[in-house]
PDB file of C-alpha atoms in Angstrom:
ATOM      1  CA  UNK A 117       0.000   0.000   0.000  1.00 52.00           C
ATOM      2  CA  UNK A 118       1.501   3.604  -1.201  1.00 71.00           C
ATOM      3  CA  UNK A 119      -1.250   5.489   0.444  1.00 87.00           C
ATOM      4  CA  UNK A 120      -0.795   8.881   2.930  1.00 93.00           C
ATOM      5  CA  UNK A 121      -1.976   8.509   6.086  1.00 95.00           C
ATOM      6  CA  UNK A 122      -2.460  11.487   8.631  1.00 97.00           C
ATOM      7  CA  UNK A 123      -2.307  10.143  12.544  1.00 97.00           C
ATOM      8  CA  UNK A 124      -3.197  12.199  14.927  1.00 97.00           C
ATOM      9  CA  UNK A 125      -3.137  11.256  18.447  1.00 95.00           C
ATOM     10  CA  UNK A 126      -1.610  13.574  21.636  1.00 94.00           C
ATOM     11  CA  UNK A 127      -0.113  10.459  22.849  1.00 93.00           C
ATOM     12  CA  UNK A 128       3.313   9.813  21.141  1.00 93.00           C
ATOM     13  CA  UNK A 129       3.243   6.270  22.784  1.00 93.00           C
ATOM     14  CA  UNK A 130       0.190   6.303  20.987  1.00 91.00           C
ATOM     15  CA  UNK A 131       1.444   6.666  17.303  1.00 94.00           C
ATOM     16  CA  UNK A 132       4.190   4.945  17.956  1.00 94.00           C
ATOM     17  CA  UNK A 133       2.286   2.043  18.365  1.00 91.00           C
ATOM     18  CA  UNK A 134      -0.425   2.610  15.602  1.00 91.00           C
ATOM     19  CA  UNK A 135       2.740   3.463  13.250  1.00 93.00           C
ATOM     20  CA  UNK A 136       4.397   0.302  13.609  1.00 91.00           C
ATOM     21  CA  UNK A 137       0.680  -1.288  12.999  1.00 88.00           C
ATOM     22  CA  UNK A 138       0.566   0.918  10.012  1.00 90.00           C
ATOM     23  CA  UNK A 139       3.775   0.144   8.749  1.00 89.00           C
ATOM     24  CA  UNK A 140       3.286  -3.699   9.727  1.00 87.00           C
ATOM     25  CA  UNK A 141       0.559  -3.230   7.311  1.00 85.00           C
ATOM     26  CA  UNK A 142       2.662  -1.929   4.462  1.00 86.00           C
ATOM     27  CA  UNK A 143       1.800   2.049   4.965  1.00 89.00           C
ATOM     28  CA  UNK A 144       4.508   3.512   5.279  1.00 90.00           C
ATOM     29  CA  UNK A 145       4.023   6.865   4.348  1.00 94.00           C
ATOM     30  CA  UNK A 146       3.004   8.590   7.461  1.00 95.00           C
ATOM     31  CA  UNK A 147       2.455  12.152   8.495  1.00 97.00           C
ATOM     32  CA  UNK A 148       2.245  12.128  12.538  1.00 97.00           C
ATOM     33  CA  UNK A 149       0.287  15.403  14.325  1.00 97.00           C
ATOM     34  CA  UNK A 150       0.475  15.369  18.368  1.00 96.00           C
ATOM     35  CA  UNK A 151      -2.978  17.522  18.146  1.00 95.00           C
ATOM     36  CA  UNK A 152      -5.671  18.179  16.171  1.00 95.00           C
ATOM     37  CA  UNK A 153      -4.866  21.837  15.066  1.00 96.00           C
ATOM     38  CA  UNK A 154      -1.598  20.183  14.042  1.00 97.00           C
ATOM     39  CA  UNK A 155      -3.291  17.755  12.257  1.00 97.00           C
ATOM     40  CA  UNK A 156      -5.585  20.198  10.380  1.00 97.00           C
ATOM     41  CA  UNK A 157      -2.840  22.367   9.345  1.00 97.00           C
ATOM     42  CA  UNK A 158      -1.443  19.249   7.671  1.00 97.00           C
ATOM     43  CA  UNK A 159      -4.880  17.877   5.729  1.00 97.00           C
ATOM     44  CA  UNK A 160      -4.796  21.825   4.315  1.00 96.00           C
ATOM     45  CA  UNK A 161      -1.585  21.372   2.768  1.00 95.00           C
ATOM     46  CA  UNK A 162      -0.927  17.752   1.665  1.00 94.00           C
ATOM     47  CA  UNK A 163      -2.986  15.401   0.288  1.00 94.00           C
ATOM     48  CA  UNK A 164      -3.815  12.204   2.384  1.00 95.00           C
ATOM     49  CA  UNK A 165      -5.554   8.845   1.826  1.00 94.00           C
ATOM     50  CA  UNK A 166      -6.782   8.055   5.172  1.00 95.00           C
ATOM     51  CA  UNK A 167      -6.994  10.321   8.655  1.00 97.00           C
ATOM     52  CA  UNK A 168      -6.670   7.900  11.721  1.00 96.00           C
ATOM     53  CA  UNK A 169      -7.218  10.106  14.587  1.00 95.00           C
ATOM     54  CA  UNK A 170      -7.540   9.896  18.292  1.00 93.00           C
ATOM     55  CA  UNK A 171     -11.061  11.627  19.809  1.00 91.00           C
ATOM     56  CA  UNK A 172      -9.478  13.238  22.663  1.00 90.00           C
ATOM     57  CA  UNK A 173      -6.801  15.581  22.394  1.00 91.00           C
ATOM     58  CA  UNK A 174      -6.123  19.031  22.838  1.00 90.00           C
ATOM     59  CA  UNK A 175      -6.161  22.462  20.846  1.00 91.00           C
ATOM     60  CA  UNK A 176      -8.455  20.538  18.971  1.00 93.00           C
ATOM     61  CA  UNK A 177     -10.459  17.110  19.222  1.00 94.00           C
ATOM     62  CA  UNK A 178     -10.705  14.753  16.816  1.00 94.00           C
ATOM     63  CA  UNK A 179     -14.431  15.450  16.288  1.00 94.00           C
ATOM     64  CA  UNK A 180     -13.823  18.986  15.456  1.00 96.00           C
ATOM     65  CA  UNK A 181     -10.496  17.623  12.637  1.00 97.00           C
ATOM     66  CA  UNK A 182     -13.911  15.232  11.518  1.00 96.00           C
ATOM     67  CA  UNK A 183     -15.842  18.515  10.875  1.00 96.00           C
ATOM     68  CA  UNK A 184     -13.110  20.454   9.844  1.00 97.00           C
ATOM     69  CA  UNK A 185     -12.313  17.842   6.889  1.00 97.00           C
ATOM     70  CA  UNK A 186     -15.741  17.249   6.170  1.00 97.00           C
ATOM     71  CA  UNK A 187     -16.735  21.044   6.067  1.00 96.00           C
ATOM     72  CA  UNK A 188     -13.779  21.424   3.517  1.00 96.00           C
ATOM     73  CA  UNK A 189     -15.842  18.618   1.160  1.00 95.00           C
ATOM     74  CA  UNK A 190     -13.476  15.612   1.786  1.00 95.00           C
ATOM     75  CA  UNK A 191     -14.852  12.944   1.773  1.00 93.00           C
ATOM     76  CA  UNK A 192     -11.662  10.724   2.685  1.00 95.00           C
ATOM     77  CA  UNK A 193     -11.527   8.095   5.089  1.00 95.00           C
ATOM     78  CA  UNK A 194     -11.101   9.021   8.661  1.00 96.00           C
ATOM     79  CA  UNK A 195     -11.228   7.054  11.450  1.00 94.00           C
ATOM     80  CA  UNK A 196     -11.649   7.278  15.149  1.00 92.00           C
ATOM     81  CA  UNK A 197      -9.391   5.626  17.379  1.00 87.00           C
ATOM     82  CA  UNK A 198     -11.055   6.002  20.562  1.00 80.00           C
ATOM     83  CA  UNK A 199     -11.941   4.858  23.992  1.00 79.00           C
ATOM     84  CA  UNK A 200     -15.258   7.272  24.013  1.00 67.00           C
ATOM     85  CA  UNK A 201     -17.663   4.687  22.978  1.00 70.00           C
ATOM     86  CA  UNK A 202     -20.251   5.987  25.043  1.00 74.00           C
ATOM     87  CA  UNK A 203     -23.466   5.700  22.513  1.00 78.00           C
ATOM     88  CA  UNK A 204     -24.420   9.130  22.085  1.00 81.00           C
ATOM     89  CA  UNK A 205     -20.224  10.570  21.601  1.00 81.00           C
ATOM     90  CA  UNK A 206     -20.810   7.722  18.772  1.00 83.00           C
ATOM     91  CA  UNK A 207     -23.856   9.029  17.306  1.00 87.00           C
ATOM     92  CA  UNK A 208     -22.495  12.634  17.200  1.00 88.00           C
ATOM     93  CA  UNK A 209     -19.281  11.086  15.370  1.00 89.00           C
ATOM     94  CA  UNK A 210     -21.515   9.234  12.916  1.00 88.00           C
ATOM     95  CA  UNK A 211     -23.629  11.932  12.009  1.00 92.00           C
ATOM     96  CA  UNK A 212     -20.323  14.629  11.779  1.00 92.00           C
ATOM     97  CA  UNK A 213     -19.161  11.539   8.895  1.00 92.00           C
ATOM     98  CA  UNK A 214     -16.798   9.299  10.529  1.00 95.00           C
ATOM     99  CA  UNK A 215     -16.024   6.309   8.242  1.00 93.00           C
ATOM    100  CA  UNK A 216     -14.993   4.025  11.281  1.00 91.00           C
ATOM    101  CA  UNK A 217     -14.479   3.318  14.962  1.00 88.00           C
ATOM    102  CA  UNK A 218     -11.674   1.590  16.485  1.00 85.00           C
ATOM    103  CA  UNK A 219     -11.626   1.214  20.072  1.00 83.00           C
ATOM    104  CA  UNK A 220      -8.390   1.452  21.655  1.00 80.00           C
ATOM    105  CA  UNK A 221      -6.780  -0.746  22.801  1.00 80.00           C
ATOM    106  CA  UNK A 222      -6.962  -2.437  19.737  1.00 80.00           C
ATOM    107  CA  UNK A 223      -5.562  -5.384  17.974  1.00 82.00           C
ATOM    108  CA  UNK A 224      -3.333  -4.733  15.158  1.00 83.00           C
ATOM    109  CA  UNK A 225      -5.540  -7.013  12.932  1.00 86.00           C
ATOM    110  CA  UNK A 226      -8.406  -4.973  13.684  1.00 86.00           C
ATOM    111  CA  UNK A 227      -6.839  -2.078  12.015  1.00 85.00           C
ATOM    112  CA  UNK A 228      -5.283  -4.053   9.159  1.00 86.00           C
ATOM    113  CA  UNK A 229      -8.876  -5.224   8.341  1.00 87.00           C
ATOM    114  CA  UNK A 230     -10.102  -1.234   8.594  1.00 87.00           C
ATOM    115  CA  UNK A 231      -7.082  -0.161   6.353  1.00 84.00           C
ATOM    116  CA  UNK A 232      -8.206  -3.051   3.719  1.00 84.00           C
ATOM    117  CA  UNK A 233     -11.658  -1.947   3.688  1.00 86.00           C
ATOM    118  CA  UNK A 234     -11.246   1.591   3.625  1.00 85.00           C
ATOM    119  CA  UNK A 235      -7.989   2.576   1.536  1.00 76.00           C
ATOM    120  CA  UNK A 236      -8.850  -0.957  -1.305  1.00 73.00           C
ATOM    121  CA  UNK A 237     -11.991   1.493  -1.457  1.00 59.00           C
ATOM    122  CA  UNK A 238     -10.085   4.502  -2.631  1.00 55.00           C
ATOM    123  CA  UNK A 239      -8.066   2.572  -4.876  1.00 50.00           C
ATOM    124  CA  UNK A 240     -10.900   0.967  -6.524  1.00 44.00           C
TER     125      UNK A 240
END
């Protein structure tokens, strides 16, 4: 896989981990943000495949990078990588356009089978 992938996530245990499932995967193209108004500073001036970011962080959550990206037209990939799965925070992510949840902790399997289904999507 040759795809971009923006990972946001405040945590850089965090995307350490999710970039060695991402690059376990074959993506190894990765542009790391350690916040979301990092992040959104990045999707204005590169062009990216997939987002993968985390709900929680600060300057600005990952809901508001969903609405951001979405508000801009996108309609690439991006998915949560959460522990809010409290059924309304999912609701409000679903209806700002979230392609996909996945709960931390996670298993890197999980995320290969999210990366299949998502980016093989794109490329088709």
């Amino acid at each position: 896989m040759d795809q971009k992938v923006l990972l946001a996530d405040d945590s850089g245990v965090m995307r350490k981990i999710i970039l060695r499932a991402l690059n376990a995967a074959g993506v190894t193209d990765v542009v790391e943000a350690a916040d979301g108004a990092q992040a959104w500073t990045a999707f204005q001036t590169t062009q990216f495949d997939m987002v993968l970011t985390d709900w929680n962080m600060p300057m600005m959550t990952g809901l508001d990078l969903l609405k951001n990206i979405r508000q801009a037209g996108s309609t690439i990939p991006v998915i949560m990588i959460t522990t809010e799965s409290e059924r309304g925070r999912v609701i409000e992510a679903i209806q700002a356009g979230v392609s996909d949840f996945l709960p931390k902790p996670f298993e890197n399997e999980l995320l290969q089978e999210k990366l299949v289904k998502h980016l093989s999507a794109i490329a088709s």
